[in-house]
Short mmCIF file of C-alpha atoms in Angstrom, two decimals:
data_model
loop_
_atom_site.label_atom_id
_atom_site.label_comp_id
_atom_site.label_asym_id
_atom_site.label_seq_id
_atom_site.Cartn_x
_atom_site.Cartn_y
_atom_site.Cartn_z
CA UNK V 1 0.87 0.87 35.62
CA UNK V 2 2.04 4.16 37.39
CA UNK V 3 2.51 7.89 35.68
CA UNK V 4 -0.13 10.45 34.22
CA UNK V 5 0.68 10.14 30.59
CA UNK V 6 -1.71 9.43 27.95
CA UNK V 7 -0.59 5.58 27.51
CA UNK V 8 -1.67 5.18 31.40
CA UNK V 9 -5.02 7.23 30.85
CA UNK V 10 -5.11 4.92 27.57
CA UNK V 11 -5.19 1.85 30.21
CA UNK V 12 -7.26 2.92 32.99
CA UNK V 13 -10.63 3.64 30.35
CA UNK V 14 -9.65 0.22 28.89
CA UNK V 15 -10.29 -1.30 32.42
CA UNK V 16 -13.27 0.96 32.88
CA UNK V 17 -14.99 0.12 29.70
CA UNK V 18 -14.41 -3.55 30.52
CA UNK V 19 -15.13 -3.23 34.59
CA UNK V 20 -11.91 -5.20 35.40
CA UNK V 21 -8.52 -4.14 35.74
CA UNK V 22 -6.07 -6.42 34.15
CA UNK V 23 -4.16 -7.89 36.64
CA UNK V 24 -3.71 -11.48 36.06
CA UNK V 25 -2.74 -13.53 32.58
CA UNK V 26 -6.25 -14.55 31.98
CA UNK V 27 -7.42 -10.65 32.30
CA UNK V 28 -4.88 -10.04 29.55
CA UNK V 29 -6.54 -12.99 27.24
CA UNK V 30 -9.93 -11.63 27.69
CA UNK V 31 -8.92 -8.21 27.04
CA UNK V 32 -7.20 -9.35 23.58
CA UNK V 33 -10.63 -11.60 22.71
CA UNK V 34 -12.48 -8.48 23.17
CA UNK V 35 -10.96 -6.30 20.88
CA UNK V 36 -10.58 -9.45 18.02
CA UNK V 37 -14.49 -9.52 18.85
CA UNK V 38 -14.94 -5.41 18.59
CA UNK V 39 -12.17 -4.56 15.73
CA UNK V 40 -11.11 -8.31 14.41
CA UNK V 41 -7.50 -7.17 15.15
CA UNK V 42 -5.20 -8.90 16.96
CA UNK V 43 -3.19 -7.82 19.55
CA UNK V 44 -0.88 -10.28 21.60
CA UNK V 45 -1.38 -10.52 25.55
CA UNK V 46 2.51 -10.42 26.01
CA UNK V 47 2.06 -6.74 23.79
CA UNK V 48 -0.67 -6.44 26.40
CA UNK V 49 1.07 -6.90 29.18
CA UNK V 50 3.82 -4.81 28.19
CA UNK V 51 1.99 -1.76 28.03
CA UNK V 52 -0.08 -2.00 31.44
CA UNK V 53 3.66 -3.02 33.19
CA UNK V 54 2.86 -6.67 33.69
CA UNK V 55 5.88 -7.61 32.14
CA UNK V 56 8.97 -5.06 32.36
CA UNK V 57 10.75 -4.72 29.12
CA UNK V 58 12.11 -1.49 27.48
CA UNK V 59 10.21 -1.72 24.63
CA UNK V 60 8.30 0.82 22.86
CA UNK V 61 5.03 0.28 22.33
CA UNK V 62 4.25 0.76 18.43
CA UNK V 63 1.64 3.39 16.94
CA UNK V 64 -0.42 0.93 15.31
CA UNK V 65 -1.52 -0.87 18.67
CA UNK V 66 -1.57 2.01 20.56
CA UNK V 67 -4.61 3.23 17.79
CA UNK V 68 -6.08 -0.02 17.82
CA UNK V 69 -6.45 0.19 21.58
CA UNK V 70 -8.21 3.80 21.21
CA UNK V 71 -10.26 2.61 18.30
CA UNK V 72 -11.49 -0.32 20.94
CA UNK V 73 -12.47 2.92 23.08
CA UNK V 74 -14.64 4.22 20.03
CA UNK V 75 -11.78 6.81 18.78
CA UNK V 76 -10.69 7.05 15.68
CA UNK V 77 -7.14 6.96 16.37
CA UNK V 78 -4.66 7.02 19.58
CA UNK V 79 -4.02 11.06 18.58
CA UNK V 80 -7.52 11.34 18.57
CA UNK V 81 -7.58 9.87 21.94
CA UNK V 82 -5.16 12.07 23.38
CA UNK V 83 -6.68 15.65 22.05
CA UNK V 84 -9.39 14.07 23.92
CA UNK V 85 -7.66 13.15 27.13
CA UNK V 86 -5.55 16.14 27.24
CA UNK V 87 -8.82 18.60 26.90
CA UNK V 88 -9.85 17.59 30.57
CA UNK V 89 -8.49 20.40 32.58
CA UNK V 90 -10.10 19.88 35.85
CA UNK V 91 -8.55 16.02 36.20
CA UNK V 92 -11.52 14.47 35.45
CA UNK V 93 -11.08 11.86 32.59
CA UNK V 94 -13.58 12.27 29.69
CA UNK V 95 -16.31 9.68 28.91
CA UNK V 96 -15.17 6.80 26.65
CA UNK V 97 -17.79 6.18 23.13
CA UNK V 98 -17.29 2.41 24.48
CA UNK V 99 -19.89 3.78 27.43
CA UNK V 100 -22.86 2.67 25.25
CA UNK V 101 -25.31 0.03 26.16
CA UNK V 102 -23.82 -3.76 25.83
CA UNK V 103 -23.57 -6.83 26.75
CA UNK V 104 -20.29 -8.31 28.32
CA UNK V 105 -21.20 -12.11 27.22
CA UNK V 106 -18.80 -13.10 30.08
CA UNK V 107 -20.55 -10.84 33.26
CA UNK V 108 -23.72 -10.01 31.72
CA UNK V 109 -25.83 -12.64 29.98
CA UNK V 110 -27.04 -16.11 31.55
CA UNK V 111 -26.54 -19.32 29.75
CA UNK V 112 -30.07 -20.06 27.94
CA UNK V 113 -30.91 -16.27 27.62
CA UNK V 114 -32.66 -15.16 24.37
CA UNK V 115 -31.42 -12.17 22.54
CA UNK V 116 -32.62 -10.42 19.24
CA UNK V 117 -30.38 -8.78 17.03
CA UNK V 118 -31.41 -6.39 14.37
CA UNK V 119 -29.51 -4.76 11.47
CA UNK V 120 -30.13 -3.03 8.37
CA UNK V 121 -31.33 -3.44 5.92
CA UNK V 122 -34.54 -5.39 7.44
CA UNK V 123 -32.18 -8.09 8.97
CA UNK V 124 -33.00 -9.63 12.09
CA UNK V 125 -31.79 -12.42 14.23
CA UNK V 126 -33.00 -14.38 17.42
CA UNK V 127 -29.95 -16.47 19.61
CA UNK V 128 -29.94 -17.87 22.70
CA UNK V 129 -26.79 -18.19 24.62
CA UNK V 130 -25.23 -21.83 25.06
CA UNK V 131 -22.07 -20.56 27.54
CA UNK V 132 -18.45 -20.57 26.88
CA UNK V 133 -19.24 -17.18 24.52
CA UNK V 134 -20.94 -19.53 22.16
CA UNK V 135 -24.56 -18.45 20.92
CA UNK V 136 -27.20 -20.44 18.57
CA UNK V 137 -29.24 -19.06 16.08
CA UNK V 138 -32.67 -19.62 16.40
CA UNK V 139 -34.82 -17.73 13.97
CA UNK V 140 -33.92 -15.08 11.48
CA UNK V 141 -35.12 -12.96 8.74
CA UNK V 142 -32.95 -11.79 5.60
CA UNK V 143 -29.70 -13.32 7.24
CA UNK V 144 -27.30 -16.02 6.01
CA UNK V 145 -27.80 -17.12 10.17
CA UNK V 146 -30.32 -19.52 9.26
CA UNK V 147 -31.95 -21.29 12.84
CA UNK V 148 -29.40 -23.87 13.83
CA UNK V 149 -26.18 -21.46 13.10
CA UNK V 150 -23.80 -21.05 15.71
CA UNK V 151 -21.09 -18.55 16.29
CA UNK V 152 -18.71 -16.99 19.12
CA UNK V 153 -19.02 -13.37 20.56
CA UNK V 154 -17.92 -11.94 23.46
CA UNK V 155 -19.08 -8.51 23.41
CA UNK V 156 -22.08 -6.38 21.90
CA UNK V 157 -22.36 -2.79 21.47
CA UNK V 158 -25.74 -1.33 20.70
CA UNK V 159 -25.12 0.43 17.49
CA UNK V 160 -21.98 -1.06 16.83
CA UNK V 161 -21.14 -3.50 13.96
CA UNK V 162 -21.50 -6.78 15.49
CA UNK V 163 -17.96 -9.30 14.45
CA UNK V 164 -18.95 -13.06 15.10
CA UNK V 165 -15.80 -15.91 15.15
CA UNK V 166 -16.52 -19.63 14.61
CA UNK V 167 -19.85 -19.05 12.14
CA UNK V 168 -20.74 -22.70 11.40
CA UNK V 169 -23.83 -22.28 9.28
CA UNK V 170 -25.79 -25.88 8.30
CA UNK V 171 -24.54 -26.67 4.99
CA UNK V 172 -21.57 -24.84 4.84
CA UNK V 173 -17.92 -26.65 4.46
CA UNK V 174 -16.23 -24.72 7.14
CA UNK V 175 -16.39 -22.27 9.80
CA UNK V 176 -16.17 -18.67 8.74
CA UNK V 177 -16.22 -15.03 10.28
CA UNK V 178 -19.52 -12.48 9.57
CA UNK V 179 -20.02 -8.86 10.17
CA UNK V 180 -23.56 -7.95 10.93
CA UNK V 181 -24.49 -4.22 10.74
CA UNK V 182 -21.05 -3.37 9.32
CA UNK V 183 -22.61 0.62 8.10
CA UNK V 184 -24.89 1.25 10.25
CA UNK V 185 -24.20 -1.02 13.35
CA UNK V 186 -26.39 -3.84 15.20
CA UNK V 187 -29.25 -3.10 18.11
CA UNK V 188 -30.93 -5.58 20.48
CA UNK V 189 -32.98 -6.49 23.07
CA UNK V 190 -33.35 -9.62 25.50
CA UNK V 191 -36.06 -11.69 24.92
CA UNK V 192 -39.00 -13.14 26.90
CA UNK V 193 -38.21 -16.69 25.76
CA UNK V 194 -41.28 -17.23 24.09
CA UNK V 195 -40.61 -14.23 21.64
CA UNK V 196 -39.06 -15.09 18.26
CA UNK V 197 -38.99 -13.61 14.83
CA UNK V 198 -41.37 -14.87 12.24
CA UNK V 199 -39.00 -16.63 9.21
CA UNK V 200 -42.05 -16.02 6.86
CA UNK V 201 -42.45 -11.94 6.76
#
């Protein structure tokens, strides 16, 4: 990944937001499972791996992943992106929206640790973490993640709508995907384990 241009800048807050530059094929696969978890949009690691240089082919990248890689920033579009990156004049790249509190499932959560997830309207939701970016559902209130639910997440963004993968819910037929906070986004907070929500209130 050499040059100045936007596509490069593009990159570099990518690896920031994430803390790890991509650098090896299973950088590239984590990269694309955190923006399915974020956006639920799919971009392919050998697209990935095109634009940071990994691979060399003369291909140009196409507007519609280059947008979907600024909307993973927090912009709403790769033009918005680049007013943005253009307006620093003193070479100093401006903050990212991604620099909000989070959790990075894979660096920053311990298997067996408790967090509470709360969305409105009045919806709330206590998991504990069970590895491999799988999470139970303990207790909840006003949630179709009744206690014994599981899901898959690897990344959650304070104030962000909150996109689980594998929802197996007891009862249900299959495995489906859920949005929590999909207006007005999804806060939490780690848990003392003895803290859970009361079901009944």
């Amino acid at each position: 990944m050499t040059g100045g241009d936007p596509i490069t800048e593009l990159c570099r807050q990518i690896e920031a937001a994430v803390k790890q530059p991509m650098r090896t094929p299973k950088d590239f696969t984590y990269l694309r499972n955190l923006i399915f978890a974020r956006l639920h949009e799919i971009v392919g690691e050998s697209t990935l791996k095109r634009i940071w240089g990994y691979i060399k082919e003369d291909v140009q990248t196409r507007r519609g992943t280059l947008d979907i890689l600024a909307r993973y920033l927090g912009y709403a579009d790769y033009e918005a992106f680049e007013r943005s990156s253009g307006a620093a004049d003193d070479g100093v790249a401006p903050s990212s929206p991604l620099e909000a509190r989070s959790i990075d499932v894979r660096r920053d959560i311990a298997v067996g640790e408790h967090i509470r997830l709360t969305w409105l309207p009045g919806r709330e939701c206590d998991v504990v973490y069970r590895g491999d970016f799988r999470f139970e559902v303990e207790a909840s209130v006003n949630t179709r993640l009744v206690a014994g639910s599981t899901f898959v997440c690897a990344l959650i963004i304070d104030g962000e709508p909150l996109f689980l993968d594998a929802v197996t819910i007891p009862g249900a037929k299959a495995q489906m995907q859920y949005v929590c906070g999909k207006k007005s986004g999804v806060h939490y907070d780690r848990l003392d384990i003895n803290e859970t929500c009361d079901p009944d209130m």
